[in-house]
Tab-separated table of C-alpha atoms in Angstrom:
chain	number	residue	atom	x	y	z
J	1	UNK	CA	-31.463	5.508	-24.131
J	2	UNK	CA	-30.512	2.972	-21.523
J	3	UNK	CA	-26.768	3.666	-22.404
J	4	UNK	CA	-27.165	6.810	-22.072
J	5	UNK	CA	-28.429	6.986	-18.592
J	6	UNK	CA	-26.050	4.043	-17.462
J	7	UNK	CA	-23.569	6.538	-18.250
J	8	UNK	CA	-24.792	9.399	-16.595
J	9	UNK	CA	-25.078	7.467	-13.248
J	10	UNK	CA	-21.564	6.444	-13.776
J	11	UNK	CA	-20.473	10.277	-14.079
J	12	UNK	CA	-22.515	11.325	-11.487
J	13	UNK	CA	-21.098	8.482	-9.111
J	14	UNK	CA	-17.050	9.720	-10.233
J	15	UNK	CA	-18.567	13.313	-9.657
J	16	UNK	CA	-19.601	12.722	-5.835
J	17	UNK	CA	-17.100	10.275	-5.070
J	18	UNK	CA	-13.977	13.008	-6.650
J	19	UNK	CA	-16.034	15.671	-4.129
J	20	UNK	CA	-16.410	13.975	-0.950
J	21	UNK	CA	-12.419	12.597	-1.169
J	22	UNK	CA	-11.459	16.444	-2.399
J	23	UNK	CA	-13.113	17.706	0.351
J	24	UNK	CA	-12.064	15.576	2.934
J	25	UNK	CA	-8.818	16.160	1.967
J	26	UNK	CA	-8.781	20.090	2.445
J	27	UNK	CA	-9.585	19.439	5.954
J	28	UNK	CA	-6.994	16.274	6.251
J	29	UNK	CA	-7.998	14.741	8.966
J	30	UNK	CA	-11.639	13.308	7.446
J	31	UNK	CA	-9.324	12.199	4.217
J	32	UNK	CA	-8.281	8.492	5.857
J	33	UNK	CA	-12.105	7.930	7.065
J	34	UNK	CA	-13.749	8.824	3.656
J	35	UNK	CA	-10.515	7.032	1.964
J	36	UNK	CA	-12.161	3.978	4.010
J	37	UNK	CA	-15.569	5.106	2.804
J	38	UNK	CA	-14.722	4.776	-0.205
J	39	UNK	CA	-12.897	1.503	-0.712
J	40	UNK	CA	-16.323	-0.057	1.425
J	41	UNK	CA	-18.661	1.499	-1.132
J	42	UNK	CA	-16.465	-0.307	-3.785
J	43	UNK	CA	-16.761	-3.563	-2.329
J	44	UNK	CA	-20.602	-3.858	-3.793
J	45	UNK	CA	-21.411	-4.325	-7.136
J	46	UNK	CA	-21.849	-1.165	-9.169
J	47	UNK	CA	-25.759	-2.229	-9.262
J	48	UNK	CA	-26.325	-2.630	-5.768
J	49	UNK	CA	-23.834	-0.297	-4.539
J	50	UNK	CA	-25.341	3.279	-2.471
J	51	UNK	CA	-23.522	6.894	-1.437
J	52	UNK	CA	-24.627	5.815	2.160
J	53	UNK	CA	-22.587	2.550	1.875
J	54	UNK	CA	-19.519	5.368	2.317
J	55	UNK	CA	-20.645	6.138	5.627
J	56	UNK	CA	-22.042	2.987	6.863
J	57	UNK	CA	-18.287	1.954	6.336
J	58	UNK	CA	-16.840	4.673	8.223
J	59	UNK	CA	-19.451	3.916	11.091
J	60	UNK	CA	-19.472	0.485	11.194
J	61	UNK	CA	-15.495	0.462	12.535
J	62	UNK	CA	-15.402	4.100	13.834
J	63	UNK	CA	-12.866	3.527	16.531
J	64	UNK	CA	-10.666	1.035	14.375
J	65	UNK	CA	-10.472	4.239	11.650
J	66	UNK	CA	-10.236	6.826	14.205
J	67	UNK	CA	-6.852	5.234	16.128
J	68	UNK	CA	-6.438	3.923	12.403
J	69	UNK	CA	-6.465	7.799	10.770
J	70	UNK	CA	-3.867	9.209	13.586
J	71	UNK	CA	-1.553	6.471	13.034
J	72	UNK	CA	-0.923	7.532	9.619
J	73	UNK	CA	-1.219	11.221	9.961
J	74	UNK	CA	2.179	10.639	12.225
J	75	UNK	CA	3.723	7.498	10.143
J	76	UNK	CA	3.176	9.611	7.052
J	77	UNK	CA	3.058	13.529	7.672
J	78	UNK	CA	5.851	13.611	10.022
J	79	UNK	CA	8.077	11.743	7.597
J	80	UNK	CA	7.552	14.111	4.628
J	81	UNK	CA	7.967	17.330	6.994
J	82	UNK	CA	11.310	16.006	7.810
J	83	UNK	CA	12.387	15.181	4.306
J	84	UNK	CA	11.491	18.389	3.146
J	85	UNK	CA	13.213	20.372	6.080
J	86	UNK	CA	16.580	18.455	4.916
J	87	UNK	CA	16.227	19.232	1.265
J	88	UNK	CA	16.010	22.383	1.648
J	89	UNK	CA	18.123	22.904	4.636
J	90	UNK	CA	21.067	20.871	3.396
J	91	UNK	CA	23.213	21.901	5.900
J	92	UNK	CA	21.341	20.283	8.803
J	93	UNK	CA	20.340	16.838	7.389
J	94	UNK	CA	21.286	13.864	9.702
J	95	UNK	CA	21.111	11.115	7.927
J	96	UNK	CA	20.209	8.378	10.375
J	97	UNK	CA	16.766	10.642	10.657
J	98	UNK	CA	16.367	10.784	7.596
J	99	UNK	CA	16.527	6.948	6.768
J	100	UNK	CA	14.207	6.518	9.611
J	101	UNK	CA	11.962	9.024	7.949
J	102	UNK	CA	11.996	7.241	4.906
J	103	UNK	CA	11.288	3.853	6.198
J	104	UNK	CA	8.092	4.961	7.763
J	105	UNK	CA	7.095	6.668	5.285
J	106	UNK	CA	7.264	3.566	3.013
J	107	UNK	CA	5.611	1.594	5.739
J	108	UNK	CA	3.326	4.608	6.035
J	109	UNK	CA	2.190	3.770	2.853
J	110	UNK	CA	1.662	0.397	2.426
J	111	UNK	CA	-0.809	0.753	5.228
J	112	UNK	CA	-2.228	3.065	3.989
J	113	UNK	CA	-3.464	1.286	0.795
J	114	UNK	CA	-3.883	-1.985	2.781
J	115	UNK	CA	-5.473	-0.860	5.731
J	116	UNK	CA	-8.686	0.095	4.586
J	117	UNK	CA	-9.021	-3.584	2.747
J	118	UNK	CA	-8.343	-5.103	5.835
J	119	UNK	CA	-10.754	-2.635	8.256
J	120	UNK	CA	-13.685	-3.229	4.990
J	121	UNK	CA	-13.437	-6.933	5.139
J	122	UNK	CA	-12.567	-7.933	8.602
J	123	UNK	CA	-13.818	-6.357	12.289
J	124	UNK	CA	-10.524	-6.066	13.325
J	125	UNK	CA	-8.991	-3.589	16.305
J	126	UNK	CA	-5.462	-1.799	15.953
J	127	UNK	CA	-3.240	-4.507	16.652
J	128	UNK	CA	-5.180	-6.796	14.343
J	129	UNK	CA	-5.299	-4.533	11.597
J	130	UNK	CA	-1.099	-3.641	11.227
J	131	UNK	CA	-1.140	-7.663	11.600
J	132	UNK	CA	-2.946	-8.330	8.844
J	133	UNK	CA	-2.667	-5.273	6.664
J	134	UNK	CA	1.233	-6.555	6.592
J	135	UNK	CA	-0.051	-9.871	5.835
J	136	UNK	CA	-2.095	-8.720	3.033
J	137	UNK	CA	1.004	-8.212	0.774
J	138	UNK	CA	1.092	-11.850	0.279
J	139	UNK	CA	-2.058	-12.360	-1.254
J	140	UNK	CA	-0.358	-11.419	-4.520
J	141	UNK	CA	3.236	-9.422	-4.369
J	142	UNK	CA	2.546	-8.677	-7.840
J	143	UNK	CA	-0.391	-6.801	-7.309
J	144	UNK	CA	0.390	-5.091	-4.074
J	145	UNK	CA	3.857	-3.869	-5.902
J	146	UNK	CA	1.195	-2.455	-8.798
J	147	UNK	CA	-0.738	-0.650	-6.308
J	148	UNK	CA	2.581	0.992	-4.893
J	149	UNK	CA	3.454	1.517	-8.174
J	150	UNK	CA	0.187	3.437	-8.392
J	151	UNK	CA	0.910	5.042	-5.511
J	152	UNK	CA	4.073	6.411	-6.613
J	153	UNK	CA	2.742	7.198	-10.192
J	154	UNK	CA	0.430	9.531	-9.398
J	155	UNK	CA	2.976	11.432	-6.711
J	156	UNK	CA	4.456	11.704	-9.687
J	157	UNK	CA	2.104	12.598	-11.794
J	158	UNK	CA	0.986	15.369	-9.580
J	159	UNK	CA	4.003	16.701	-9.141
J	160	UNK	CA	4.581	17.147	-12.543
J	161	UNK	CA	0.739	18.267	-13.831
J	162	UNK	CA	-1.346	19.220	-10.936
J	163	UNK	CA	-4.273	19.796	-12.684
J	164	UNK	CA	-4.448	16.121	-13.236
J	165	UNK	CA	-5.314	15.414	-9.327
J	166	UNK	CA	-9.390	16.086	-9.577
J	167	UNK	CA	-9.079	13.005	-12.568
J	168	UNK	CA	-7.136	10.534	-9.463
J	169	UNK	CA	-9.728	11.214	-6.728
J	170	UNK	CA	-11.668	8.438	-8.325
J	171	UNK	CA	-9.378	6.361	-10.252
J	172	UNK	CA	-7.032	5.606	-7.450
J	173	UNK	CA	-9.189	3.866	-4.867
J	174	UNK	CA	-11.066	2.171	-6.819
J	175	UNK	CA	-7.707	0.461	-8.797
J	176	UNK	CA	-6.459	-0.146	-5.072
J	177	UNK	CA	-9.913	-1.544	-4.022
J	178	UNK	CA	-9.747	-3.812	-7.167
J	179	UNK	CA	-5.974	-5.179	-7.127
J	180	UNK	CA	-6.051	-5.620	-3.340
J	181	UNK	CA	-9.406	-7.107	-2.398
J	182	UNK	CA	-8.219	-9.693	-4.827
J	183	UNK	CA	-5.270	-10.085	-2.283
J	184	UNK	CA	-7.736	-10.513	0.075
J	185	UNK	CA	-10.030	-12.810	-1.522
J	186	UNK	CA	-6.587	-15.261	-1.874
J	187	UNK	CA	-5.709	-15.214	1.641
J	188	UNK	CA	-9.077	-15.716	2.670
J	189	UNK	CA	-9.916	-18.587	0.742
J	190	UNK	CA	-6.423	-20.379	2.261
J	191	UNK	CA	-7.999	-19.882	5.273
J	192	UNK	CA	-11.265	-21.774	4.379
J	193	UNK	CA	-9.210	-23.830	2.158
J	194	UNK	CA	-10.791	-23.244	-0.940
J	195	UNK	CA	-9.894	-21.830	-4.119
J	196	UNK	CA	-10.250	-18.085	-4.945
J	197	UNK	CA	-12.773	-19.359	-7.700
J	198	UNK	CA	-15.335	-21.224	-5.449
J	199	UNK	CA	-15.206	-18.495	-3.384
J	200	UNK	CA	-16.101	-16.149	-5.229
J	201	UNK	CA	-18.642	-18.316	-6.583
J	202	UNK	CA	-20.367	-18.316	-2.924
J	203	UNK	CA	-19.372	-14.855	-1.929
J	204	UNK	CA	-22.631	-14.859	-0.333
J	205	UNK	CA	-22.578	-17.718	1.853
J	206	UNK	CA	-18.844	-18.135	2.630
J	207	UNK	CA	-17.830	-17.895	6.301
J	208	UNK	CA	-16.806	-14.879	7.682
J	209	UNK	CA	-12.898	-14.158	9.508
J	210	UNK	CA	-12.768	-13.020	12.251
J	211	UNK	CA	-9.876	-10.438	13.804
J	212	UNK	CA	-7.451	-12.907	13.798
J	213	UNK	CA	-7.594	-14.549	10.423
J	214	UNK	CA	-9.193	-17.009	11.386
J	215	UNK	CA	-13.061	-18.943	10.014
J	216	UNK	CA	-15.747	-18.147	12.130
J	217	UNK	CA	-19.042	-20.169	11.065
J	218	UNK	CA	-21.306	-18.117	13.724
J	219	UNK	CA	-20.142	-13.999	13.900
J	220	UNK	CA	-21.853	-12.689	10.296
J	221	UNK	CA	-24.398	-14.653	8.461
């Protein structure tokens, strides 16, 4: 019986979780803020987590996400309105725009998977957060090339089998949130010099960093 109704919570949390990002991102621009959301409310433990830990997130660093959200509506929208306009207008593609394009867009990307790791963990502004969120490939290149991979895999995916999308509305940030917290969790404890393990171990009393990557003993308790 108590399998059973572990595993109804569980299908009711993919349930609201798939809404809320589905219907953020019919109206686009909520889709980066509940993205954020998202990753914060899987930063708890699936015991202790809450729906409301979605928009304590979003309100905790509104006017990080909010500079945060139109920064990659341009980096990233922009880009793929371009590339589409030159493949299906051959005739008018300029190539040095559209190798610009494409380099954003990449870039585009990677902050858009890193960013909200960065904005959950650290109070960070702006500048701060494309500082670290470019750091935060180094925790582990192996696992932020996965979550590009995963990125990419489900473009793909989509592209091939739409119907598939409601089944990535979950799936995807929560991978993310899992491979690059870990990233995360490896630059922070060089910066405490520990090791990943102790820290872990005391994720409760460790010290907290501040905007600029660096410990501060006194900010969060």
């Amino acid at each position: 019986m108590h399998g059973l109704q572990v595993f109804g919570e569980y299908v009711f949390e993919v349930f609201v979780v798939s809404l809320l990002l589905a219907a953020s991102a019919l109206l686009v621009i909520p889709f980066i803020p509940m993205f954020i959301g998202v990753i914060g409310f899987f930063k708890s433990d699936k015991k202790t987590r809450r729906f409301k830990d979605i928009f304590t997130t979003i309100g905790s660093s509104f006017g990080t996400i909010a500079i945060y959200t139109i920064f990659e509506l341009v980096i990233i929208l922009f880009p793929i309105l371009n590339i589409y306009f030159f493949n299906t207008h051959p005739e008018s593609t300029n190539y040095f725009v559209l190798a610009v394009c494409v380099v954003a867009l990449v870039v585009g990307v990677i902050y858009l998977i890193n960013g909200p790791i960065i904005i959950v963990n650290m109070q960070v502004g702006f500048r701060q957060l494309l500082y670290n969120g470019f750091m935060l490939l180094f925790g582990g290149l192996f696992r932020s090339v996965l979550a590009l991979g995963v990125i990419g895999g489900v473009v793909a995916l989509i592209m091939f089998y739409p119907y598939v999308l409601p089944l990535t509305l979950y799936a995807v940030p929560y991978a993310l949130s899992k491979l690059l917290t870990e990233n995360f969790y490896v630059l922070k404890a060089k910066a405490l010099k520990t090791s990943v393990y102790e820290l872990k171990h005391n994720i409760g009393k460790d010290d907290y960093i501040n905007e600029n990557g660096e410990v501060n003993h006194d900010e969060k308790k």
